[in-house]
Coordinates of C-alpha atoms in Angstrom, one line a residue:
M4 CA 16.7 36.2 -3.7
S5 CA 14.5 33.3 -4.8
V6 CA 10.8 33.8 -5.3
A7 CA 9.8 30.5 -6.9
P8 CA 9.8 27.8 -4.2
G9 CA 11.5 25.4 -6.6
D10 CA 14.6 27.7 -6.6
G11 CA 15.0 28.1 -2.9
P12 CA 17.4 26.1 -0.6
V13 CA 14.6 24.8 1.6
F14 CA 11.6 24.1 -0.6
G15 CA 13.9 23.3 -3.5
A16 CA 14.4 20.0 -1.7
V17 CA 10.9 18.9 -2.6
F18 CA 10.0 21.0 -5.6
G19 CA 12.1 20.2 -8.7
S20 CA 15.5 18.5 -8.4
Y21 CA 19.1 19.6 -7.9
A22 CA 20.1 17.7 -11.0
M23 CA 17.6 19.6 -13.2
R24 CA 18.5 22.9 -11.6
A25 CA 22.2 22.3 -12.6
I26 CA 21.1 21.8 -16.2
M27 CA 18.5 24.5 -16.5
G28 CA 19.9 27.1 -14.2
E29 CA 21.1 30.6 -15.3
R30 CA 24.7 29.7 -14.9
A31 CA 24.3 26.6 -17.1
F32 CA 22.5 28.8 -19.7
L33 CA 25.3 31.3 -19.8
Q34 CA 27.8 28.5 -20.3
R35 CA 25.8 27.0 -23.1
M36 CA 25.7 30.3 -24.9
L37 CA 29.5 30.5 -24.6
D38 CA 29.6 26.9 -25.9
V39 CA 27.7 27.9 -29.0
E40 CA 29.9 31.0 -29.6
A41 CA 33.0 28.8 -29.3
A42 CA 31.6 26.1 -31.5
L43 CA 30.8 28.7 -34.1
A44 CA 34.3 30.0 -34.1
R45 CA 35.7 26.5 -34.5
A46 CA 33.4 25.8 -37.4
Q47 CA 34.3 29.0 -39.2
A48 CA 38.0 28.4 -38.6
R49 CA 37.7 24.9 -40.1
L50 CA 36.2 26.5 -43.2
G51 CA 38.9 29.1 -43.3
L52 CA 36.6 32.0 -42.6
I53 CA 38.4 33.2 -39.4
P54 CA 41.9 32.5 -38.2
A55 CA 42.5 29.2 -36.4
E56 CA 44.3 31.0 -33.7
A57 CA 41.2 33.1 -33.1
A58 CA 39.0 30.1 -32.7
T59 CA 41.5 28.6 -30.2
A60 CA 41.5 31.8 -28.1
I61 CA 37.7 32.2 -28.2
T62 CA 37.3 28.5 -27.1
A63 CA 39.7 29.0 -24.3
A64 CA 38.0 32.1 -23.1
A65 CA 34.4 30.7 -23.3
R66 CA 34.1 29.7 -19.7
V67 CA 31.3 31.0 -17.4
E68 CA 34.0 31.6 -14.7
M69 CA 35.5 34.4 -16.7
L70 CA 32.2 36.4 -16.8
D71 CA 31.8 39.5 -14.7
I72 CA 28.2 38.6 -13.7
P73 CA 27.3 42.1 -12.2
A74 CA 28.5 43.8 -15.3
L75 CA 26.6 41.3 -17.5
A76 CA 23.5 41.9 -15.5
A77 CA 23.8 45.6 -16.0
A78 CA 24.4 45.2 -19.7
T79 CA 21.4 42.9 -20.0
R80 CA 19.2 45.3 -18.1
N81 CA 20.3 48.0 -20.6
T82 CA 20.0 46.0 -23.9
G83 CA 17.4 43.4 -22.9
F84 CA 19.5 40.6 -24.1
A85 CA 22.3 38.8 -22.3
V86 CA 24.1 37.9 -25.5
V87 CA 25.2 41.4 -26.2
G88 CA 27.1 41.8 -22.9
L89 CA 28.3 38.2 -23.0
V90 CA 29.9 38.6 -26.5
K91 CA 31.6 41.8 -25.4
Q92 CA 33.1 40.1 -22.4
L93 CA 34.1 37.0 -24.4
S94 CA 35.7 39.2 -27.0
A95 CA 37.8 41.0 -24.4
A96 CA 38.8 37.7 -22.7
A97 CA 39.9 36.2 -26.1
G98 CA 42.2 39.2 -26.7
P99 CA 42.0 42.1 -29.2
E100 CA 43.1 40.0 -32.2
A101 CA 40.9 37.0 -31.6
G102 CA 38.1 39.0 -30.1
R103 CA 37.1 40.7 -33.3
W104 CA 36.1 37.4 -34.8
T105 CA 33.6 36.4 -32.1
H106 CA 29.9 36.2 -33.0
W107 CA 30.8 36.3 -36.6
G108 CA 27.8 36.4 -39.0
T109 CA 25.3 35.3 -36.3
T110 CA 22.5 36.9 -34.2
T111 CA 21.4 36.9 -30.6
Q112 CA 18.5 34.4 -31.1
D113 CA 20.8 31.9 -32.9
I114 CA 22.9 31.8 -29.7
T115 CA 20.1 31.7 -27.2
D116 CA 17.9 29.2 -29.0
S117 CA 20.8 26.8 -29.7
A118 CA 22.0 27.2 -26.1
F119 CA 18.6 26.2 -24.8
V120 CA 18.4 23.3 -27.2
L121 CA 21.7 22.0 -25.7
Q122 CA 20.1 22.4 -22.2
M123 CA 17.0 20.5 -23.4
R124 CA 19.2 17.7 -24.7
D125 CA 20.8 17.3 -21.3
A126 CA 17.5 17.6 -19.5
F127 CA 15.8 15.0 -21.7
A128 CA 18.7 12.6 -21.1
L129 CA 18.3 13.1 -17.3
I130 CA 14.5 12.5 -17.5
E131 CA 14.9 9.5 -19.8
G132 CA 17.3 7.8 -17.4
D133 CA 15.0 8.2 -14.5
L134 CA 12.0 7.3 -16.6
D135 CA 13.8 4.0 -17.5
R136 CA 14.2 3.3 -13.8
L137 CA 10.6 3.9 -13.1
I138 CA 9.5 1.7 -16.0
A139 CA 11.7 -1.1 -14.8
A140 CA 10.4 -0.7 -11.2
L141 CA 6.8 -0.8 -12.3
A142 CA 7.4 -3.8 -14.6
L143 CA 8.7 -5.7 -11.6
L144 CA 5.7 -4.7 -9.5
A145 CA 3.2 -5.6 -12.2
Q146 CA 4.8 -9.0 -12.6
A147 CA 5.0 -9.7 -8.9
H148 CA 1.3 -8.8 -8.4
R149 CA 0.0 -10.3 -11.6
G150 CA -2.4 -12.5 -9.6
T151 CA -2.9 -10.3 -6.5
V152 CA -6.7 -9.9 -6.5
M153 CA -8.1 -6.6 -5.4
A154 CA -11.2 -4.5 -5.9
G155 CA -11.4 -2.5 -9.1
R156 CA -13.1 0.8 -8.5
T157 CA -15.2 3.0 -10.8
H158 CA -16.7 6.3 -9.6
A159 CA -14.8 5.7 -6.3
Q160 CA -16.9 2.6 -5.6
Q161 CA -16.0 -1.1 -5.7
A162 CA -16.9 -2.3 -9.2
L163 CA -15.3 -5.6 -10.3
P164 CA -12.3 -7.7 -9.2
I165 CA -9.0 -6.9 -10.9
T166 CA -5.4 -7.6 -9.9
F167 CA -3.0 -5.1 -8.5
G168 CA -0.7 -6.1 -11.4
H169 CA -3.4 -4.9 -13.7
K170 CA -3.6 -1.5 -12.0
V171 CA 0.2 -1.2 -12.1
A172 CA 0.2 -2.1 -15.8
L173 CA -2.2 0.8 -16.4
W174 CA 0.4 3.1 -14.9
L175 CA 3.2 1.5 -16.8
D176 CA 1.8 1.3 -20.3
P177 CA 1.5 5.1 -20.9
L178 CA 5.0 5.6 -19.5
I179 CA 6.4 3.2 -22.1
T180 CA 4.5 5.2 -24.7
M181 CA 6.0 8.4 -23.4
R182 CA 9.5 7.0 -23.8
D183 CA 8.6 6.1 -27.4
R184 CA 7.2 9.6 -28.0
L185 CA 10.4 11.2 -26.7
A186 CA 12.6 9.1 -29.1
Q187 CA 10.3 10.1 -32.0
A188 CA 10.2 13.8 -31.0
R189 CA 13.9 14.4 -30.4
P190 CA 14.7 15.1 -34.0
R191 CA 12.0 17.7 -34.1
M192 CA 13.1 19.4 -30.8
L193 CA 16.9 19.1 -30.8
R194 CA 17.7 21.2 -33.9
L195 CA 20.3 23.8 -34.5
Q196 CA 19.2 27.4 -34.7
F197 CA 21.4 29.4 -37.1
G198 CA 19.9 31.9 -39.5
G199 CA 21.4 35.3 -38.9
A200 CA 19.5 38.5 -38.5
A201 CA 16.4 37.6 -40.6
G202 CA 16.8 33.9 -41.0
T203 CA 18.6 34.0 -44.4
L204 CA 22.3 33.8 -43.4
A205 CA 22.9 36.7 -45.7
S206 CA 25.8 38.0 -43.6
L207 CA 27.8 34.9 -44.5
G208 CA 27.1 35.0 -48.2
E209 CA 27.8 31.8 -50.0
D210 CA 29.4 30.3 -46.9
G211 CA 26.2 30.4 -44.8
L212 CA 25.0 26.8 -45.4
A213 CA 28.5 25.4 -45.0
V214 CA 28.9 27.2 -41.6
Q215 CA 25.5 26.0 -40.6
R216 CA 26.5 22.4 -41.4
E217 CA 29.8 22.6 -39.6
L218 CA 28.3 24.3 -36.5
A219 CA 25.7 21.5 -36.3
A220 CA 28.5 19.0 -36.4
E221 CA 30.3 20.8 -33.7
L222 CA 27.3 20.8 -31.4
D223 CA 26.0 17.4 -32.6
L224 CA 22.6 18.9 -33.5
I225 CA 20.3 18.3 -36.4
V226 CA 20.3 20.8 -39.3
P227 CA 16.8 22.1 -39.8
A228 CA 15.3 22.6 -43.3
I229 CA 15.0 26.3 -42.4
P230 CA 15.9 28.5 -39.4
W231 CA 13.1 28.4 -36.9
H232 CA 13.4 31.8 -35.2
V233 CA 9.6 32.3 -35.5
A234 CA 8.5 28.7 -35.9
R235 CA 8.3 27.5 -32.3
D236 CA 6.6 24.1 -32.7
G237 CA 9.7 22.3 -31.3
M238 CA 9.6 24.3 -28.1
A239 CA 5.8 23.8 -27.8
E240 CA 6.2 20.0 -28.4
A241 CA 8.8 19.8 -25.6
A242 CA 6.4 21.6 -23.2
C243 CA 3.5 19.3 -24.2
W244 CA 5.6 16.2 -23.9
L245 CA 6.6 17.2 -20.4
A246 CA 3.1 18.0 -19.4
M247 CA 1.8 14.7 -20.7
L248 CA 4.5 12.9 -18.7
T249 CA 3.6 14.6 -15.5
G250 CA -0.1 13.7 -16.2
C251 CA 0.9 10.0 -16.4
L252 CA 2.8 10.3 -13.1
A253 CA -0.1 12.2 -11.4
K254 CA -2.5 9.4 -12.3
M255 CA -0.2 6.9 -10.6
A256 CA 0.2 9.2 -7.6
T257 CA -3.5 9.8 -7.3
D258 CA -4.2 6.1 -7.2
I259 CA -1.6 5.5 -4.6
M260 CA -2.8 8.4 -2.5
L261 CA -6.3 6.9 -2.5
L262 CA -5.0 3.4 -1.7
M263 CA -3.3 4.9 1.3
Q264 CA -6.5 6.2 2.8
S265 CA -7.0 4.8 6.3
E266 CA -10.2 3.0 5.3
V267 CA -8.5 1.4 2.3
A268 CA -4.9 0.9 3.3
E269 CA -4.0 -1.4 0.4
A270 CA -0.7 0.2 -0.4
S271 CA 1.6 2.9 1.0
E272 CA 4.6 5.0 0.3
P273 CA 7.9 3.6 1.6
S274 CA 8.4 4.3 5.3
A275 CA 11.2 6.3 6.8
P276 CA 11.5 7.9 10.3
G277 CA 9.4 11.0 10.3
R278 CA 8.4 10.8 6.7
G279 CA 4.9 12.1 6.0
G280 CA 4.4 13.0 9.6
S281 CA 2.0 15.6 10.9
S282 CA 2.9 18.4 13.3
A283 CA -0.3 17.8 15.3
M284 CA -1.2 14.2 14.8
P285 CA 1.6 11.7 15.6
Q286 CA -0.3 8.8 14.1
K287 CA -0.4 10.3 10.6
R288 CA 1.5 8.9 7.6
N289 CA 0.7 11.3 4.9
P290 CA 1.1 10.5 1.1
I291 CA 3.8 13.2 0.8
A292 CA 5.5 11.9 -2.4
C293 CA 2.1 11.6 -4.0
E294 CA 1.2 15.2 -3.1
Y295 CA 4.4 16.5 -4.6
V296 CA 4.0 14.5 -7.8
I297 CA 0.4 15.9 -8.2
A298 CA 1.4 19.5 -7.3
Q299 CA 4.3 19.6 -9.7
A300 CA 2.3 18.0 -12.5
R301 CA -0.4 20.7 -12.1
S302 CA 2.3 23.4 -12.0
A303 CA 4.0 22.2 -15.1
Q304 CA 0.7 21.8 -17.0
T305 CA -0.5 25.3 -16.2
L306 CA 2.7 26.8 -17.8
V307 CA 2.1 25.0 -21.1
P308 CA -0.5 27.5 -22.4
Q309 CA 2.1 30.2 -22.0
V310 CA 4.5 28.3 -24.4
L311 CA 1.6 27.6 -26.8
G312 CA 0.6 31.2 -26.8
A313 CA 4.2 32.3 -27.5
M314 CA 4.1 30.5 -30.8
A315 CA 2.5 33.5 -32.5
H316 CA 5.7 35.4 -33.4
E317 CA 5.5 38.4 -35.7
H318 CA 7.1 38.2 -39.1
E319 CA 10.8 37.2 -39.2
R320 CA 11.5 38.0 -35.5
G321 CA 9.0 38.0 -32.7
A322 CA 8.7 40.5 -29.9
G323 CA 8.2 39.0 -26.5
G324 CA 7.4 35.4 -27.4
Q325 CA 11.0 34.1 -26.7
Q326 CA 11.0 35.8 -23.3
V327 CA 7.8 34.0 -22.4
E328 CA 9.5 30.7 -23.3
Q329 CA 12.5 31.7 -21.3
L330 CA 10.3 32.1 -18.2
A331 CA 8.1 29.1 -18.7
L332 CA 10.1 26.2 -20.2
P333 CA 12.9 25.9 -17.6
Q334 CA 10.2 25.7 -14.9
I335 CA 8.3 23.1 -16.8
F336 CA 11.5 21.0 -17.1
L337 CA 12.2 21.5 -13.4
Y338 CA 8.7 20.6 -12.2
A339 CA 8.5 17.6 -14.5
H340 CA 11.7 16.1 -13.2
G341 CA 10.7 16.9 -9.7
A342 CA 7.5 14.9 -10.2
L343 CA 9.4 12.1 -11.8
D344 CA 11.9 12.1 -8.9
Q345 CA 9.1 11.8 -6.4
A346 CA 7.4 9.1 -8.5
L347 CA 10.6 7.1 -8.4
L348 CA 10.3 6.9 -4.6
L349 CA 6.8 5.4 -5.1
G350 CA 7.7 3.0 -7.9
E351 CA 10.8 1.6 -6.3
G352 CA 9.6 1.5 -2.7
L353 CA 5.8 1.0 -2.8
V354 CA 4.5 -1.2 0.1
V355 CA 1.7 -3.5 -1.0
D356 CA -0.7 -5.1 1.4
A357 CA -2.2 -8.0 -0.5
A358 CA -4.0 -9.3 2.6
R359 CA -5.8 -6.0 3.1
M360 CA -6.8 -6.0 -0.5
R361 CA -8.4 -9.4 0.0
R362 CA -10.2 -8.2 3.2
N363 CA -11.5 -5.2 1.4
L364 CA -12.9 -7.5 -1.3
E365 CA -14.6 -9.6 1.4
D366 CA -16.1 -6.4 3.0
S367 CA -18.6 -6.3 0.1
R368 CA -19.9 -9.7 1.2
G369 CA -19.5 -10.9 -2.3
L370 CA -21.5 -8.2 -4.0
I371 CA -18.5 -7.2 -6.1
V372 CA -19.0 -10.4 -8.1
A373 CA -22.7 -9.9 -8.7
E374 CA -22.1 -9.5 -12.4
A375 CA -20.1 -12.7 -12.4
V376 CA -22.9 -14.7 -10.8
M377 CA -25.4 -13.2 -13.2
M378 CA -23.3 -14.1 -16.2
G379 CA -22.8 -17.6 -14.8
L380 CA -26.5 -18.2 -14.2
A381 CA -27.6 -16.7 -17.5
P382 CA -26.9 -19.8 -19.6
L383 CA -29.0 -21.8 -17.1
L384 CA -31.9 -19.4 -16.4
G385 CA -31.8 -16.9 -19.3
R386 CA -30.2 -13.4 -19.0
N387 CA -33.2 -11.5 -17.6
P388 CA -34.3 -14.2 -15.0
A389 CA -30.6 -14.4 -14.0
H390 CA -30.5 -10.7 -13.5
D391 CA -33.6 -10.8 -11.3
V392 CA -32.3 -13.7 -9.2
V393 CA -29.0 -12.0 -8.5
H394 CA -30.7 -8.6 -7.9
H395 CA -32.9 -10.3 -5.3
A396 CA -30.0 -12.1 -3.7
C397 CA -28.1 -8.7 -3.4
D398 CA -31.1 -7.1 -1.7
V399 CA -31.2 -10.0 0.8
A400 CA -27.4 -9.8 1.4
M401 CA -27.6 -6.1 2.1
A402 CA -30.8 -6.2 4.2
E403 CA -29.7 -9.1 6.4
G404 CA -25.9 -8.6 6.4
V405 CA -25.2 -12.0 4.9
T406 CA -22.9 -12.9 2.1
L407 CA -24.0 -13.2 -1.5
D408 CA -23.2 -16.9 -1.7
A409 CA -25.4 -17.5 1.4
A410 CA -28.3 -15.5 -0.1
L411 CA -27.9 -17.5 -3.4
A412 CA -27.9 -20.8 -1.5
R413 CA -31.3 -20.0 -0.1
D414 CA -32.9 -19.5 -3.6
A415 CA -34.4 -22.6 -5.1
R416 CA -34.0 -21.2 -8.6
V417 CA -30.2 -21.3 -8.0
T418 CA -29.8 -24.5 -6.1
A419 CA -31.8 -26.3 -8.8
H420 CA -28.8 -25.9 -11.0
L421 CA -25.8 -25.3 -8.7
D422 CA -24.5 -27.0 -5.6
A423 CA -22.4 -25.3 -2.9
A424 CA -19.2 -25.8 -4.8
G425 CA -20.7 -24.3 -7.9
I426 CA -21.9 -21.2 -6.1
A427 CA -18.5 -20.8 -4.5
R428 CA -16.8 -20.9 -7.9
L429 CA -19.2 -18.2 -9.2
T430 CA -18.6 -16.0 -6.1
D431 CA -14.8 -16.2 -6.0
P432 CA -13.4 -12.9 -7.2
A433 CA -10.3 -14.7 -8.5
N434 CA -12.4 -16.5 -11.0
Y435 CA -13.7 -13.2 -12.6
L436 CA -10.6 -11.4 -13.7
G437 CA -11.4 -11.6 -17.4
A438 CA -8.4 -10.8 -19.6
A439 CA -6.5 -8.9 -16.8
P440 CA -3.6 -11.3 -16.7
A441 CA -3.3 -11.2 -20.5
F442 CA -3.4 -7.4 -20.5
I443 CA -0.5 -7.4 -18.0
D444 CA 1.5 -9.7 -20.2
R445 CA 0.9 -7.5 -23.3
V446 CA 2.2 -4.5 -21.5
L447 CA 5.3 -6.3 -20.2
A448 CA 5.9 -7.7 -23.7
R449 CA 6.4 -4.1 -24.9
L450 CA 9.6 -4.0 -22.9
S451 CA 11.2 -7.0 -24.6

């Protein structure tokens, strides 16, 4: 009985993703706990601490299909931790001789934390693959529109000319950085948890560090300097990285949503029959992917304070903090990948209307290049006189509904220095792009 829309069969189609639910779902978590128990048995058998036959039997039994889920739910309700009932069922499935060696020298949080790290590893791999796709799509878009002139906007108003490639490069550059951040953060986030009851491995005596090393090798995880039962910075960093990623995606989606406005219409989501339709207005083509990117970004970000607040664990084992992470982190992963999944639709299918971009530029009647004209006249007239001349021409253009170049051509202070061709050069938006093409090239160079 689903409560969160991201977990339901209908709304789950637009919130989150099926791929991330397969990684982060409860069934996957149970299997990953069994994987850790089996790996522990194999590591200990390799060191001669438990019989090899026991490790073989435990590994064979460590399948989520063998679990009695209703019984496990009842046991979890009673003890508060699924590991207790899970180990009991695993021991029974492995047989009386092998079963007495399950969960040897470990503790519940070792199993749950390491299991979730394995889930995170798979989740980050899924996200990274789709992030690579989005980066590649945006790189192609930036290159294709390196010279497509459009209005740059500040405070929601036309400001100065840019190119659409420049706008796309501003979406792309942070995503490249996010990919770099993930590579840098992986060693801090994907670490084995194995410390025993109080984080000292006392139950294994002199063999504790050897078991830790072998278990890490079995799971292909990093051995931490010290067990991190109550040091939750790795989990917090995962939550923050995901939230930052969704913020980058939401910026792109917000821009595209605004570009889709009827009065702007410079870009749009890919079209499909019925996509983005309204139940009341047949003409509507709503920015539906943009909306779901933004909604899921906000949802992921609002969960991050819960994970940060859960960092304050008490002494050597916290009370309640891990449960907060268990509630928040899988949802953050789900919504982050859901946002990325929708952003891929935008990046790989965005429809760009370069002609409309040019028409919208022309709607300003040249006022968007007022700064360009002022800077062009300044060496001829002086900076302050040039400002006054252009300001007067802008007033004339707005009052009389003429273009800026026409207003300038009527001013003797301008025509004393510039002919019609010179005025045309100053008022052509394509001639006032500054370093925009170079900035695009710099961003694209990060991919080589």
